[in-house]
Tab-separated table of C-alpha atoms in Angstrom:
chain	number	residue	atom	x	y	z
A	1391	UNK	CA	104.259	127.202	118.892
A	1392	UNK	CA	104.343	123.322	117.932
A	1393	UNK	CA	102.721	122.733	114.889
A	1394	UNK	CA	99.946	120.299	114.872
A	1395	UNK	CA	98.583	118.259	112.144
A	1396	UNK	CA	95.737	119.503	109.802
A	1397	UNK	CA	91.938	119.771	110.578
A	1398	UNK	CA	89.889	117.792	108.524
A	1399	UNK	CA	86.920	118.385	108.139
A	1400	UNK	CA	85.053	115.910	105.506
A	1401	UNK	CA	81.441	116.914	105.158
A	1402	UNK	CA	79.580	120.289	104.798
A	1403	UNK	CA	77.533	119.985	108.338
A	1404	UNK	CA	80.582	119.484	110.564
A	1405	UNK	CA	82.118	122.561	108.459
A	1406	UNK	CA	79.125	124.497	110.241
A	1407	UNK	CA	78.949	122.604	113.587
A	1408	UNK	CA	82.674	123.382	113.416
A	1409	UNK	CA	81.796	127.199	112.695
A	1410	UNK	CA	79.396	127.510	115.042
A	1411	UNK	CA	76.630	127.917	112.310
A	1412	UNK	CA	72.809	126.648	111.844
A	1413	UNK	CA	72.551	123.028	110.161
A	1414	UNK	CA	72.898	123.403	106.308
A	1415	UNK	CA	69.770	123.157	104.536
A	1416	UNK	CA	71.276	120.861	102.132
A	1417	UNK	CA	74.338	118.434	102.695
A	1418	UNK	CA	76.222	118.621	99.444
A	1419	UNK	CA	76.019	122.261	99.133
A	1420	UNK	CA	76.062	125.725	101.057
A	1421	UNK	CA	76.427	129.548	101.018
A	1422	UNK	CA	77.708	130.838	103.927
A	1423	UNK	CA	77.699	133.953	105.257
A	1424	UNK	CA	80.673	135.545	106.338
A	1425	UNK	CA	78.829	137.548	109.225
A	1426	UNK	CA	77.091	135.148	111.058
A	1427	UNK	CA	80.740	132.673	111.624
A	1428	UNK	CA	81.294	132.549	115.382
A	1429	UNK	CA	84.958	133.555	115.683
A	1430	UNK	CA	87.953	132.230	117.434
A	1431	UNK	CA	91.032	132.903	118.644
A	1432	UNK	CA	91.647	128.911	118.812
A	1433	UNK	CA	90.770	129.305	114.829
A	1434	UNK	CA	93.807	131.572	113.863
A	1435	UNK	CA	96.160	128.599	115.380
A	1436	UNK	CA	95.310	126.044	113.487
A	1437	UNK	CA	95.248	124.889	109.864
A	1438	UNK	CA	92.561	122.705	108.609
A	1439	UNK	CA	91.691	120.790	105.136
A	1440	UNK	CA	88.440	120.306	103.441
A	1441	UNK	CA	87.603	117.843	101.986
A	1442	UNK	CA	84.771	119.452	99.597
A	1443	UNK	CA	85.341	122.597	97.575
A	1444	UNK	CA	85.635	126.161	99.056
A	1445	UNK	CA	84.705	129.611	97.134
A	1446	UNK	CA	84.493	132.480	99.064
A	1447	UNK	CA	84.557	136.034	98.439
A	1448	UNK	CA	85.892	138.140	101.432
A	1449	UNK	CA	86.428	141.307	102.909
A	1450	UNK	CA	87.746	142.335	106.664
A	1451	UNK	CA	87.380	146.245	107.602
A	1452	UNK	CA	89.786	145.922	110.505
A	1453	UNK	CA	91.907	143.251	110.427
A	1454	UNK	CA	94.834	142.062	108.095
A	1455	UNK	CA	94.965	139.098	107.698
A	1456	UNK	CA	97.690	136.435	106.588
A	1457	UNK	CA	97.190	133.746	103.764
A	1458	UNK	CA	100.061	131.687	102.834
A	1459	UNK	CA	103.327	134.522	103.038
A	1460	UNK	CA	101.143	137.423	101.377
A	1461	UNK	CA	99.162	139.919	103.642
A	1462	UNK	CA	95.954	141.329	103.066
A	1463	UNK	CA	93.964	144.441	104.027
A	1464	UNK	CA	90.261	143.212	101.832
A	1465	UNK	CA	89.412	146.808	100.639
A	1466	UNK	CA	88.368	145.039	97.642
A	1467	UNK	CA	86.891	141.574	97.232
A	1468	UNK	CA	89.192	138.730	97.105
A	1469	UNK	CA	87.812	135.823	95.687
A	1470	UNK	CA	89.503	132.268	96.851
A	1471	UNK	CA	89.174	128.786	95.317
A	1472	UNK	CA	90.127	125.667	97.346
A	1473	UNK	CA	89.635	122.124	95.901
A	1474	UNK	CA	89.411	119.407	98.265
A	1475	UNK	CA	92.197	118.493	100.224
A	1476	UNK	CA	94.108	121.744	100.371
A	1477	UNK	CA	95.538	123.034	103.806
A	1478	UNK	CA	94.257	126.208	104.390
A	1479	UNK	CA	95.450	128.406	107.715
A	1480	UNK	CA	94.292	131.763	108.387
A	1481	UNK	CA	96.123	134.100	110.525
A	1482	UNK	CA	94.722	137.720	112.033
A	1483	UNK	CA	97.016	140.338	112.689
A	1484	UNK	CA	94.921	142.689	114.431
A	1485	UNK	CA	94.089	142.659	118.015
A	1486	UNK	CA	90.939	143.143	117.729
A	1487	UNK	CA	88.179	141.227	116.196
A	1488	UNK	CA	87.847	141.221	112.435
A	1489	UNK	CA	84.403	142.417	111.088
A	1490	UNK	CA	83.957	140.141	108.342
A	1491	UNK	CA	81.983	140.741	105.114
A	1492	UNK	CA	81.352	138.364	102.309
A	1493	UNK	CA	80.135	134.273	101.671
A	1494	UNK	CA	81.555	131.389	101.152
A	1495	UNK	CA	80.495	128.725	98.849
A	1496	UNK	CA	80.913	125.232	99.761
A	1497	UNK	CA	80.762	122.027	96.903
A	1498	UNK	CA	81.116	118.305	97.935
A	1499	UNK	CA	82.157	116.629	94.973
A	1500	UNK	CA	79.151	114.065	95.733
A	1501	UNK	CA	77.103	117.242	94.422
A	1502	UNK	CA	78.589	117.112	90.967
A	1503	UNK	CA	78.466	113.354	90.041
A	1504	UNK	CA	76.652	112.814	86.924
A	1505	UNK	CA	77.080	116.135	85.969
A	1506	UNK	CA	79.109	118.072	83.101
A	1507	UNK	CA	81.057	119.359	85.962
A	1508	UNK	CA	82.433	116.130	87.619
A	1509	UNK	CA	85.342	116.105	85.068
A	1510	UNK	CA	85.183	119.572	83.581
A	1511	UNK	CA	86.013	121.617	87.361
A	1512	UNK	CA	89.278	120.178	86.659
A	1513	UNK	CA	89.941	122.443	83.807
A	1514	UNK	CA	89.671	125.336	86.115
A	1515	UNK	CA	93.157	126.068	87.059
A	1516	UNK	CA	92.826	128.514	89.889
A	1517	UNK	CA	91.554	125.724	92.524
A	1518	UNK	CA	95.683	124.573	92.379
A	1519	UNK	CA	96.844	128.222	92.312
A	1520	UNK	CA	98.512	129.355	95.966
A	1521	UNK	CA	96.439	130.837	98.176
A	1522	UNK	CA	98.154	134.074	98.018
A	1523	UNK	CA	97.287	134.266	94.466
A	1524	UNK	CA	93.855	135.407	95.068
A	1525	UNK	CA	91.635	136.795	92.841
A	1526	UNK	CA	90.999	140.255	93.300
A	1527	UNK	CA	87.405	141.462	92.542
A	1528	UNK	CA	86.345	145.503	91.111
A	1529	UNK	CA	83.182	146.488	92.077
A	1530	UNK	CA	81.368	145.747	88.685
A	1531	UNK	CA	82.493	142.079	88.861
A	1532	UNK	CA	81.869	141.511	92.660
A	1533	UNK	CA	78.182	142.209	91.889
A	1534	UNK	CA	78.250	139.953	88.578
A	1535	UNK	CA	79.746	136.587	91.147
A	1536	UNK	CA	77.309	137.768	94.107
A	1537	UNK	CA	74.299	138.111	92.018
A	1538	UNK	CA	75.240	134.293	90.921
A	1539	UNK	CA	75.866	133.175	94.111
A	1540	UNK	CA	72.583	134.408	95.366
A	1541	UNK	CA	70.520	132.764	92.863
A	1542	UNK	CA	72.165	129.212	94.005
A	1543	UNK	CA	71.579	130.014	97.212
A	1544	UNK	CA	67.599	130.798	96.098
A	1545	UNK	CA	67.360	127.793	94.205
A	1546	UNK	CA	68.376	125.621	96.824
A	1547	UNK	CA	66.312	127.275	99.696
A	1548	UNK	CA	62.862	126.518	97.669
A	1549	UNK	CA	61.659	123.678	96.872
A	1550	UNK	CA	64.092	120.970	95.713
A	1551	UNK	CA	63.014	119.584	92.438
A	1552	UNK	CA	63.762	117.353	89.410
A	1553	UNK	CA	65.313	120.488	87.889
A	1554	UNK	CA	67.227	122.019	90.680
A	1555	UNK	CA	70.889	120.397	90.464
A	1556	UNK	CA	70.558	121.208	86.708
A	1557	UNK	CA	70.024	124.629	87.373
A	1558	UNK	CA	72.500	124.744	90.264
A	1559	UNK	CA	75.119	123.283	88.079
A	1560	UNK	CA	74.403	126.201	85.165
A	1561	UNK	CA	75.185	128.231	87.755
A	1562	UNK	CA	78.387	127.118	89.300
A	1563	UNK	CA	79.114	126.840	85.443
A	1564	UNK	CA	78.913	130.903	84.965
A	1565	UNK	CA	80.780	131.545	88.248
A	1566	UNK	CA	83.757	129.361	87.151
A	1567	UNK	CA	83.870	130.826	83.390
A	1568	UNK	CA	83.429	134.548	84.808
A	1569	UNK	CA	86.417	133.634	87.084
A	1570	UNK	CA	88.091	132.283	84.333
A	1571	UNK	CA	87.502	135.897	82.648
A	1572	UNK	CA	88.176	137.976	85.690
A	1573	UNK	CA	91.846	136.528	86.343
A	1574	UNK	CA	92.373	136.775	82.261
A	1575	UNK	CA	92.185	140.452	83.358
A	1576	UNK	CA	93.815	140.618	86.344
A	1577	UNK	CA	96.754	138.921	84.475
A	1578	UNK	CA	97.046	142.272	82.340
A	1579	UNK	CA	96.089	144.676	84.755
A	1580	UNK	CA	98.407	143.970	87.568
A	1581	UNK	CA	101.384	144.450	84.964
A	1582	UNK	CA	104.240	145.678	87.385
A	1583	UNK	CA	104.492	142.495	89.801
A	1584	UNK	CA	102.980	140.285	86.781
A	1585	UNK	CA	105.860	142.079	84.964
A	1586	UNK	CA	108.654	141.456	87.483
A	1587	UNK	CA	107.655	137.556	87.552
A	1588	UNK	CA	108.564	138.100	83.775
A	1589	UNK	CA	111.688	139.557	84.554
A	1590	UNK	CA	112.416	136.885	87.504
A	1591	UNK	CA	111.415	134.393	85.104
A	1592	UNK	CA	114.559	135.830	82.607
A	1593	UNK	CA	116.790	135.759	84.557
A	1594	UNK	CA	116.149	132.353	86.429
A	1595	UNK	CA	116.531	131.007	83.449
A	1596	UNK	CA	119.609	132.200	82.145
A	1597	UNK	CA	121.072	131.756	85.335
A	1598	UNK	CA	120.330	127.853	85.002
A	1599	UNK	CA	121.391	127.661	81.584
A	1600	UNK	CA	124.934	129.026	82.516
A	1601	UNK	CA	125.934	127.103	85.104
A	1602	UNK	CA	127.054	123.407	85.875
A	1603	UNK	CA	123.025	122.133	86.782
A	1604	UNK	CA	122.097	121.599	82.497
A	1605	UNK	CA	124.451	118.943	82.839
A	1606	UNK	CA	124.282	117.963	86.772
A	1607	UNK	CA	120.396	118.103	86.584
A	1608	UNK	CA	119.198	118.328	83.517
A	1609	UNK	CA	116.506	120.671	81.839
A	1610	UNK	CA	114.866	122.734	84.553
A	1611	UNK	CA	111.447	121.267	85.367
A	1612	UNK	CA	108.133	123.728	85.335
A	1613	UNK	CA	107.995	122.739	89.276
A	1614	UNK	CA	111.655	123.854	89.752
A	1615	UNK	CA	110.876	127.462	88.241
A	1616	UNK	CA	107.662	128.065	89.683
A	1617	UNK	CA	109.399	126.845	93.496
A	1618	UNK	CA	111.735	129.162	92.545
A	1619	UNK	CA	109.631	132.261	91.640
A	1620	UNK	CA	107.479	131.489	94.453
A	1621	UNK	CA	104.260	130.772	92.837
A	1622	UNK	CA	102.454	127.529	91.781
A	1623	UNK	CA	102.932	126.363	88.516
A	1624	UNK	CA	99.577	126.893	87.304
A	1625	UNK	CA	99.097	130.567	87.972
A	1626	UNK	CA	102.885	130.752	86.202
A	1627	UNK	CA	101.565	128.919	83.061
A	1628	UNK	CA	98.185	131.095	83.288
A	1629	UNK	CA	99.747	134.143	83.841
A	1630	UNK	CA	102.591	133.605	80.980
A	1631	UNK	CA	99.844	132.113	78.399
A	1632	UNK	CA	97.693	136.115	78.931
A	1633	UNK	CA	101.231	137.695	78.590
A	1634	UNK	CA	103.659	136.332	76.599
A	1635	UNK	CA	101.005	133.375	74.565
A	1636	UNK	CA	103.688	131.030	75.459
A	1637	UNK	CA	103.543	128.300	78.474
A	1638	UNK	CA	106.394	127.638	81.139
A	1639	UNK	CA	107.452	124.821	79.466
A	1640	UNK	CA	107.478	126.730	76.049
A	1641	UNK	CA	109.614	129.521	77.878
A	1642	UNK	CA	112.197	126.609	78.629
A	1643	UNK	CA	112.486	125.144	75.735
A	1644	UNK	CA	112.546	128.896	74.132
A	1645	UNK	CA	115.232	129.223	76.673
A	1646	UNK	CA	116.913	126.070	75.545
A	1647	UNK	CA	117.028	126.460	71.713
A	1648	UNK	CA	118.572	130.124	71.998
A	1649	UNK	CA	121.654	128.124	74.044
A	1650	UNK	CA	121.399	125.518	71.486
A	1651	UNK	CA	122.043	127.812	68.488
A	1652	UNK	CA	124.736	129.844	70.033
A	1653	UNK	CA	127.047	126.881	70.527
A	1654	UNK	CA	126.036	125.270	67.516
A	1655	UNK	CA	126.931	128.670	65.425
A	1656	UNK	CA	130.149	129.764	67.870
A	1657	UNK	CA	131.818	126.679	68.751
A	1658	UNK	CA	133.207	123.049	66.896
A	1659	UNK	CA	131.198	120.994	69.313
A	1660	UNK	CA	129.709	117.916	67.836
A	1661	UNK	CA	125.609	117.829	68.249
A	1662	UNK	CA	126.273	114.940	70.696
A	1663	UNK	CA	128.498	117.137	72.889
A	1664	UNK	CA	126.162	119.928	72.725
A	1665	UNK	CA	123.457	118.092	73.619
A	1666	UNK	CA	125.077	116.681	76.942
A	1667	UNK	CA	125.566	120.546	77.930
A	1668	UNK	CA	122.159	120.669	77.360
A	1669	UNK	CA	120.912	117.770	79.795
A	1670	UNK	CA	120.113	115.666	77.337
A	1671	UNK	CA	120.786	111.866	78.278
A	1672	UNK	CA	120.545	111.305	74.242
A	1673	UNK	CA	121.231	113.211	71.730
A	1674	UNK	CA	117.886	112.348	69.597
A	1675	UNK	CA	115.743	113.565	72.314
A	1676	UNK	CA	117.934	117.154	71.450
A	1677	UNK	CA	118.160	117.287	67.750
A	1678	UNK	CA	114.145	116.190	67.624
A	1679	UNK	CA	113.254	119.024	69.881
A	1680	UNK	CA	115.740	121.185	67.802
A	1681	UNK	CA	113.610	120.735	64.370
A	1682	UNK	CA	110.542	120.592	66.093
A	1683	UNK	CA	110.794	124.481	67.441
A	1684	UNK	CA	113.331	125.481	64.238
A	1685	UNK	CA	112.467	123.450	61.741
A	1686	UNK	CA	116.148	122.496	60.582
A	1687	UNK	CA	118.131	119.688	62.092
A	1688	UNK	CA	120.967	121.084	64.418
A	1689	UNK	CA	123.282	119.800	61.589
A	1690	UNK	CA	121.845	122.133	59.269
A	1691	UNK	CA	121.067	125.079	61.283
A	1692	UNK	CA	125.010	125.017	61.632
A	1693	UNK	CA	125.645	124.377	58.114
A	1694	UNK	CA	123.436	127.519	57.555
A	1695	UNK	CA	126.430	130.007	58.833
A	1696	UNK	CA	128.931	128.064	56.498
């Protein structure tokens, strides 16, 4: 099949003219019930983009379906969060049609201006994580985000008043910061794939560090090992801060100091020499990132075994 160009769609009523659903009742935002979208089969060819935010909460009894390269049966909730301008493709499996259970919330940024949550949504992480790292809901916290979501959908069905975006944006406050809290634990609790991104994440790095691409390419970027582990590098950086308290780019430079210290303790290279292996371009950058994680000079640290 060719592949055509994203969707767009750039305002909350042509996301439900495009749906086939009822005119929203208010332009900026929208809970949407999974039930009553018309379905199909054009929609599972095509990709589209949004340019407003998406949070929806989903299950499908008969269907898998496809999100990114990860598969999906929805026997639990699975919560997703889409910041504008994502491209987002859906893509059923099954045959037959997919009985679809859950909402989705829709945001246009216009909603939040003057708001604390114009610049502070930006400090939730998991709007640039993958699609396929969804958020996976238990029963207990699928009724703590639906309860919320149904009292922003009740505040904006009555009547709109002077306090209503305040209240609106309390809300969309506790949904992000229970989020926040529910992926915290899903961090720990889905320890054996969590676990083997560790283990990935090891060895990745060790590879790198002894072979010819320190000094071809210098210091492995946090883009390069998330590309490589096949996630996006803020779920990496989330997921390593709730297991290890360290960041990707801590892990590298954790990564980096270990190398430094065996050469400088096991071989007569000078500090300049050893910071070239390294991929540095000058050897100040190395020894000042040296102290700052050892707290001696790389001079001393190898004076230290004399």
């Amino acid at each position: 099949m060719e592949n055509k160009p994203p969707y767009r769609i750039k305002t909350i009523s042509e996301f439900h003219q495009f749906r086939g659903l009822p005119k929203p009742e208010h332009p900026l935002i929208s809970v949407v019930d999974y039930a009553s979208i018309k379905h199909s089969p054009d929609y599972n060819q095509i990709s589209w983009v949004l340019d407003f935010y998406s949070i929806s909460l989903k299950r499908a009894s008969n269907a898998k379906m496809k999100y990114g390269q990860q598969e999906y049966d929805f026997d639990e909730g699975v919560m997703f969060f889409m910041a504008p301008g994502q491209v987002f493709s859906v893509q059923v499996n099954d045959d037959s049609v997919p009985r679809h259970s859950g909402w989705i919330l829709l945001i246009h940024p216009d909603f939040l201006w003057h708001t604390s949550l114009a610049k502070s949504i930006k400090q939730y992480e998991y709007f640039d994580y993958s699609v396929n790292e969804a958020l996976f809901l238990s029963d207990k916290e699928e009724t703590v985000v639906t309860s919320i979501i149904q009292n922003i959908q009740q505040e904006y069905h009555s009547n709109i008043d002077k306090f209503s975006q305040d209240i609106i944006i309390a809300q969309l406050e506790l949904l992000f910061n229970y989020a926040d809290r529910f992926y915290h634990r899903q961090f720990i609790t889905r320890k054996i794939s969590n676990h083997k991104i560790l283990d990935r994440l090891e060895t990745i790095l060790t590879e790198y560090f002894n072979s010819d691409d320190l000094i071809r390419k210098g210091l492995p970027t946090v883009q390069f090992v998330a590309e490589t582990l096949n996630v996006s590098p803020n779920y990496l950086s989330g997921l390593l801060k709730v297991l290890t308290g360290q960041s990707t780019q801590q892990h590298i430079h954790g990564k980096l100091i270990e190398k430094a210290k065996e050469k400088l303790s096991v071989t007569d290279l000078s500090v300049s020499e050893i910071a070239y292996e390294l991929g540095f371009e000058h050897p100040q950058s190395f020894s000042k990132l040296f102290k700052s994680k050892t707290n001696l000079s790389p001079l001393a640290f190898r004076q230290s075994f004399n």
